[in-house]
Amino acid sequence: MPELPEVEVVRRGLARWVAGRTIAAVEVLHPRAVRRHPAGGADFAARLTGETIGVPQRRGKYLWLPLEGRELSVLGHLGMSGQLLVQPEEAADEKHLRIRVRFDDAAGTELRFVDQRTFGGLSLHENTPDGLPDVIAHIARDPLDPLFDDAAYHAALRAKRSTLKRALL
């Protein structure tokens, strides 16, 4: 299962390779990969075409790609075996390729969501005023976040009257 450090490495790679690029086309090759997008694969692909990706973000094990100038983000969760790969356009398709995102530039690479077990997926969501996809707004900042408030965290933890594990969860 991709753990938090791996998800952060993926986020950093996406920041390098996809931020600022405009989407030319999206192919949803397996419906389970967009099962959290209620309108389905065709809607997911149509709504992303022509959009420009902002700087990828992470909260916990969730990644999101904000869309520049919009209050929308592509939310991704890798599940047990998911991968977001930047591959040369001419590279052979991976056996478990689920979604392909092509860009409108001459960089010669595309973004691929590959997931053997199809527990992960991508979906499109409205952002909260803080810029988070609405469905993950309840997830607290982690200690690596520059805006993490140490004092508030310690005060909240001291106020708990339970075991440490339960309080942390």
PDB file of C-alpha atoms in Angstrom:
ATOM      1  CA  MET A   1       0.000   0.000   0.000  1.00  0.00           C
ATOM      2  CA  PRO A   2       1.431   3.415  -0.881  1.00  0.00           C
ATOM      3  CA  GLU A   3       2.227   5.082   2.405  1.00  0.00           C
ATOM      4  CA  LEU A   4       2.487   8.796   3.123  1.00  0.00           C
ATOM      5  CA  PRO A   5       6.194   9.223   2.239  1.00  0.00           C
ATOM      6  CA  GLU A   6       5.615   7.528  -1.131  1.00  0.00           C
ATOM      7  CA  VAL A   7       2.592   9.741  -1.806  1.00  0.00           C
ATOM      8  CA  GLU A   8       4.737  12.809  -1.063  1.00  0.00           C
ATOM      9  CA  VAL A   9       7.381  11.586  -3.523  1.00  0.00           C
ATOM     10  CA  VAL A  10       4.659  11.167  -6.169  1.00  0.00           C
ATOM     11  CA  ARG A  11       3.390  14.696  -5.440  1.00  0.00           C
ATOM     12  CA  ARG A  12       6.864  16.145  -5.900  1.00  0.00           C
ATOM     13  CA  GLY A  13       7.288  14.308  -9.194  1.00  0.00           C
ATOM     14  CA  LEU A  14       3.936  15.568 -10.436  1.00  0.00           C
ATOM     15  CA  ALA A  15       4.892  19.117  -9.429  1.00  0.00           C
ATOM     16  CA  ARG A  16       7.941  18.822 -11.651  1.00  0.00           C
ATOM     17  CA  TRP A  17       6.318  17.126 -14.640  1.00  0.00           C
ATOM     18  CA  VAL A  18       2.662  18.201 -14.891  1.00  0.00           C
ATOM     19  CA  ALA A  19       2.200  21.574 -13.125  1.00  0.00           C
ATOM     20  CA  GLY A  20       1.357  24.312 -15.611  1.00  0.00           C
ATOM     21  CA  ARG A  21       0.506  21.906 -18.434  1.00  0.00           C
ATOM     22  CA  THR A  22      -2.804  22.062 -20.290  1.00  0.00           C
ATOM     23  CA  ILE A  23      -4.807  18.890 -20.828  1.00  0.00           C
ATOM     24  CA  ALA A  24      -5.532  18.056 -24.475  1.00  0.00           C
ATOM     25  CA  ALA A  25      -7.423  14.795 -23.934  1.00  0.00           C
ATOM     26  CA  VAL A  26      -8.337  12.267 -21.249  1.00  0.00           C
ATOM     27  CA  GLU A  27      -9.078   8.599 -21.831  1.00  0.00           C
ATOM     28  CA  VAL A  28     -10.824   6.651 -19.084  1.00  0.00           C
ATOM     29  CA  LEU A  29     -10.003   3.028 -19.868  1.00  0.00           C
ATOM     30  CA  HIS A  30     -11.643   1.413 -16.829  1.00  0.00           C
ATOM     31  CA  PRO A  31     -14.822   2.713 -15.131  1.00  0.00           C
ATOM     32  CA  ARG A  32     -13.720   1.733 -11.595  1.00  0.00           C
ATOM     33  CA  ALA A  33     -10.848   4.222 -11.855  1.00  0.00           C
ATOM     34  CA  VAL A  34     -13.418   7.059 -11.784  1.00  0.00           C
ATOM     35  CA  ARG A  35     -16.048   5.431  -9.561  1.00  0.00           C
ATOM     36  CA  ARG A  36     -15.846   8.355  -7.107  1.00  0.00           C
ATOM     37  CA  HIS A  37     -16.795  10.717  -9.949  1.00  0.00           C
ATOM     38  CA  PRO A  38     -20.572  10.126  -9.981  1.00  0.00           C
ATOM     39  CA  ALA A  39     -21.130  11.546 -13.486  1.00  0.00           C
ATOM     40  CA  GLY A  40     -18.880   8.848 -14.982  1.00  0.00           C
ATOM     41  CA  GLY A  41     -15.845   8.582 -17.193  1.00  0.00           C
ATOM     42  CA  ALA A  42     -17.117  10.531 -20.196  1.00  0.00           C
ATOM     43  CA  ASP A  43     -18.006  13.521 -17.992  1.00  0.00           C
ATOM     44  CA  PHE A  44     -14.659  13.294 -16.179  1.00  0.00           C
ATOM     45  CA  ALA A  45     -12.764  13.366 -19.476  1.00  0.00           C
ATOM     46  CA  ALA A  46     -14.873  16.160 -21.002  1.00  0.00           C
ATOM     47  CA  ARG A  47     -14.603  18.434 -17.965  1.00  0.00           C
ATOM     48  CA  LEU A  48     -10.808  18.103 -17.799  1.00  0.00           C
ATOM     49  CA  THR A  49     -10.094  18.698 -21.479  1.00  0.00           C
ATOM     50  CA  GLY A  50      -8.663  22.188 -21.950  1.00  0.00           C
ATOM     51  CA  GLU A  51      -7.920  22.718 -18.253  1.00  0.00           C
ATOM     52  CA  THR A  52      -4.466  23.676 -16.938  1.00  0.00           C
ATOM     53  CA  ILE A  53      -3.037  21.842 -13.943  1.00  0.00           C
ATOM     54  CA  GLY A  54      -1.796  23.890 -10.999  1.00  0.00           C
ATOM     55  CA  VAL A  55       0.763  22.837  -8.393  1.00  0.00           C
ATOM     56  CA  PRO A  56      -0.064  19.347  -7.051  1.00  0.00           C
ATOM     57  CA  GLN A  57      -0.941  19.191  -3.352  1.00  0.00           C
ATOM     58  CA  ARG A  58      -1.214  16.481  -0.713  1.00  0.00           C
ATOM     59  CA  ARG A  59      -3.124  15.981   2.504  1.00  0.00           C
ATOM     60  CA  GLY A  60      -2.517  12.640   4.177  1.00  0.00           C
ATOM     61  CA  LYS A  61      -2.558   9.968   1.481  1.00  0.00           C
ATOM     62  CA  TYR A  62      -4.674  12.054  -0.916  1.00  0.00           C
ATOM     63  CA  LEU A  63      -3.157  13.952  -3.830  1.00  0.00           C
ATOM     64  CA  TRP A  64      -4.928  16.626  -5.781  1.00  0.00           C
ATOM     65  CA  LEU A  65      -4.225  18.577  -8.912  1.00  0.00           C
ATOM     66  CA  PRO A  66      -5.880  21.995  -8.669  1.00  0.00           C
ATOM     67  CA  LEU A  67      -7.121  23.380 -11.962  1.00  0.00           C
ATOM     68  CA  GLU A  68      -5.769  26.874 -12.612  1.00  0.00           C
ATOM     69  CA  GLY A  69      -8.368  29.627 -12.485  1.00  0.00           C
ATOM     70  CA  ARG A  70     -11.067  27.225 -11.295  1.00  0.00           C
ATOM     71  CA  GLU A  71     -12.439  26.137  -7.946  1.00  0.00           C
ATOM     72  CA  LEU A  72     -12.027  22.497  -8.995  1.00  0.00           C
ATOM     73  CA  SER A  73      -9.400  19.827  -8.416  1.00  0.00           C
ATOM     74  CA  VAL A  74      -8.658  16.333  -9.627  1.00  0.00           C
ATOM     75  CA  LEU A  75      -8.451  14.250  -6.462  1.00  0.00           C
ATOM     76  CA  GLY A  76      -6.389  11.087  -6.528  1.00  0.00           C
ATOM     77  CA  HIS A  77      -5.976   8.228  -4.131  1.00  0.00           C
ATOM     78  CA  LEU A  78      -3.505   5.475  -4.987  1.00  0.00           C
ATOM     79  CA  GLY A  79      -5.283   2.761  -3.020  1.00  0.00           C
ATOM     80  CA  MET A  80      -3.254  -0.437  -2.629  1.00  0.00           C
ATOM     81  CA  SER A  81      -1.427  -0.524  -5.960  1.00  0.00           C
ATOM     82  CA  GLY A  82      -2.103   2.725  -7.820  1.00  0.00           C
ATOM     83  CA  GLN A  83       0.575   4.725  -9.592  1.00  0.00           C
ATOM     84  CA  LEU A  84       0.579   8.101 -11.321  1.00  0.00           C
ATOM     85  CA  LEU A  85       3.278   7.817 -13.969  1.00  0.00           C
ATOM     86  CA  VAL A  86       4.643  10.380 -16.391  1.00  0.00           C
ATOM     87  CA  GLN A  87       5.586   8.355 -19.449  1.00  0.00           C
ATOM     88  CA  PRO A  88       6.771   9.120 -22.984  1.00  0.00           C
ATOM     89  CA  GLU A  89       3.758   9.194 -25.311  1.00  0.00           C
ATOM     90  CA  GLU A  90       5.278   6.438 -27.446  1.00  0.00           C
ATOM     91  CA  ALA A  91       5.876   4.080 -24.481  1.00  0.00           C
ATOM     92  CA  ALA A  92       3.899   0.856 -24.521  1.00  0.00           C
ATOM     93  CA  ASP A  93       0.773   0.854 -22.371  1.00  0.00           C
ATOM     94  CA  GLU A  94       1.121  -0.720 -18.947  1.00  0.00           C
ATOM     95  CA  LYS A  95      -0.959  -3.860 -18.408  1.00  0.00           C
ATOM     96  CA  HIS A  96      -3.155  -2.133 -15.828  1.00  0.00           C
ATOM     97  CA  LEU A  97      -3.440   1.317 -17.435  1.00  0.00           C
ATOM     98  CA  ARG A  98      -6.736   2.838 -16.253  1.00  0.00           C
ATOM     99  CA  ILE A  99      -6.594   6.536 -17.247  1.00  0.00           C
ATOM    100  CA  ARG A 100      -4.426   8.408 -19.765  1.00  0.00           C
ATOM    101  CA  VAL A 101      -4.038  12.203 -19.739  1.00  0.00           C
ATOM    102  CA  ARG A 102      -2.491  13.803 -22.832  1.00  0.00           C
ATOM    103  CA  PHE A 103      -1.161  17.352 -22.848  1.00  0.00           C
ATOM    104  CA  ASP A 104      -1.279  20.015 -25.570  1.00  0.00           C
ATOM    105  CA  ASP A 105       2.447  20.760 -25.583  1.00  0.00           C
ATOM    106  CA  ALA A 106       5.504  19.308 -27.294  1.00  0.00           C
ATOM    107  CA  ALA A 107       7.053  17.780 -24.142  1.00  0.00           C
ATOM    108  CA  GLY A 108       6.264  14.301 -25.445  1.00  0.00           C
ATOM    109  CA  THR A 109       5.009  12.904 -22.140  1.00  0.00           C
ATOM    110  CA  GLU A 110       1.615  11.959 -20.755  1.00  0.00           C
ATOM    111  CA  LEU A 111       0.227  11.223 -17.307  1.00  0.00           C
ATOM    112  CA  ARG A 112      -0.976   7.675 -16.713  1.00  0.00           C
ATOM    113  CA  PHE A 113      -2.958   6.264 -13.824  1.00  0.00           C
ATOM    114  CA  VAL A 114      -2.025   2.594 -13.503  1.00  0.00           C
ATOM    115  CA  ASP A 115      -3.686   0.409 -10.871  1.00  0.00           C
ATOM    116  CA  GLN A 116      -3.475  -3.373 -10.786  1.00  0.00           C
ATOM    117  CA  ARG A 117      -6.167  -3.870  -8.157  1.00  0.00           C
ATOM    118  CA  THR A 118      -8.246  -0.784  -9.036  1.00  0.00           C
ATOM    119  CA  PHE A 119      -8.722   0.242  -5.408  1.00  0.00           C
ATOM    120  CA  GLY A 120      -7.466   3.758  -6.143  1.00  0.00           C
ATOM    121  CA  GLY A 121      -8.926   6.294  -8.501  1.00  0.00           C
ATOM    122  CA  LEU A 122      -9.309   9.846  -9.713  1.00  0.00           C
ATOM    123  CA  SER A 123     -12.312  12.136  -9.368  1.00  0.00           C
ATOM    124  CA  LEU A 124     -13.189  15.794  -9.916  1.00  0.00           C
ATOM    125  CA  HIS A 125     -14.359  17.875  -6.927  1.00  0.00           C
ATOM    126  CA  GLU A 126     -15.250  21.412  -5.952  1.00  0.00           C
ATOM    127  CA  ASN A 127     -12.690  23.163  -3.751  1.00  0.00           C
ATOM    128  CA  THR A 128     -13.354  24.656  -0.335  1.00  0.00           C
ATOM    129  CA  PRO A 129     -12.323  28.296   0.264  1.00  0.00           C
ATOM    130  CA  ASP A 130      -9.010  26.876   1.581  1.00  0.00           C
ATOM    131  CA  GLY A 131      -8.360  25.245  -1.811  1.00  0.00           C
ATOM    132  CA  LEU A 132      -8.954  21.642  -0.699  1.00  0.00           C
ATOM    133  CA  PRO A 133     -11.260  19.270  -2.545  1.00  0.00           C
ATOM    134  CA  ASP A 134     -14.476  19.331  -0.516  1.00  0.00           C
ATOM    135  CA  VAL A 135     -14.483  15.588   0.221  1.00  0.00           C
ATOM    136  CA  ILE A 136     -11.153  15.737   2.104  1.00  0.00           C
ATOM    137  CA  ALA A 137     -11.628  19.036   3.930  1.00  0.00           C
ATOM    138  CA  HIS A 138     -12.069  17.125   7.209  1.00  0.00           C
ATOM    139  CA  ILE A 139      -8.515  15.723   7.083  1.00  0.00           C
ATOM    140  CA  ALA A 140      -6.203  17.697   9.348  1.00  0.00           C
ATOM    141  CA  ARG A 141      -2.897  19.191   8.231  1.00  0.00           C
ATOM    142  CA  ASP A 142       0.059  16.943   8.832  1.00  0.00           C
ATOM    143  CA  PRO A 143       3.176  18.038  10.729  1.00  0.00           C
ATOM    144  CA  LEU A 144       5.118  18.482   7.458  1.00  0.00           C
ATOM    145  CA  ASP A 145       2.685  21.186   6.289  1.00  0.00           C
ATOM    146  CA  PRO A 146       4.216  24.672   6.670  1.00  0.00           C
ATOM    147  CA  LEU A 147       0.902  25.929   8.098  1.00  0.00           C
ATOM    148  CA  PHE A 148       0.722  23.215  10.762  1.00  0.00           C
ATOM    149  CA  ASP A 149       0.066  24.904  14.135  1.00  0.00           C
ATOM    150  CA  ASP A 150       2.206  23.203  16.801  1.00  0.00           C
ATOM    151  CA  ALA A 151       0.640  25.113  19.698  1.00  0.00           C
ATOM    152  CA  ALA A 152      -2.935  24.311  18.636  1.00  0.00           C
ATOM    153  CA  TYR A 153      -2.003  20.647  18.128  1.00  0.00           C
ATOM    154  CA  HIS A 154      -0.470  20.366  21.617  1.00  0.00           C
ATOM    155  CA  ALA A 155      -3.436  22.141  23.215  1.00  0.00           C
ATOM    156  CA  ALA A 156      -5.924  19.842  21.466  1.00  0.00           C
ATOM    157  CA  LEU A 157      -3.947  16.742  22.429  1.00  0.00           C
ATOM    158  CA  ARG A 158      -3.727  17.821  26.087  1.00  0.00           C
ATOM    159  CA  ALA A 159      -7.500  18.349  26.162  1.00  0.00           C
ATOM    160  CA  LYS A 160      -8.156  14.714  25.171  1.00  0.00           C
ATOM    161  CA  ARG A 161      -9.001  12.206  27.883  1.00  0.00           C
ATOM    162  CA  SER A 162      -8.312   9.031  25.901  1.00  0.00           C
ATOM    163  CA  THR A 163      -5.430   6.847  24.872  1.00  0.00           C
ATOM    164  CA  LEU A 164      -2.775   8.441  22.712  1.00  0.00           C
ATOM    165  CA  LYS A 165      -3.580   6.316  19.647  1.00  0.00           C
ATOM    166  CA  ARG A 166      -7.274   7.181  19.780  1.00  0.00           C
ATOM    167  CA  ALA A 167      -6.475  10.881  20.237  1.00  0.00           C
ATOM    168  CA  LEU A 168      -4.104  10.876  17.251  1.00  0.00           C
ATOM    169  CA  LEU A 169      -6.606   9.126  15.032  1.00  0.00           C
TER     170      LEU A 169
END
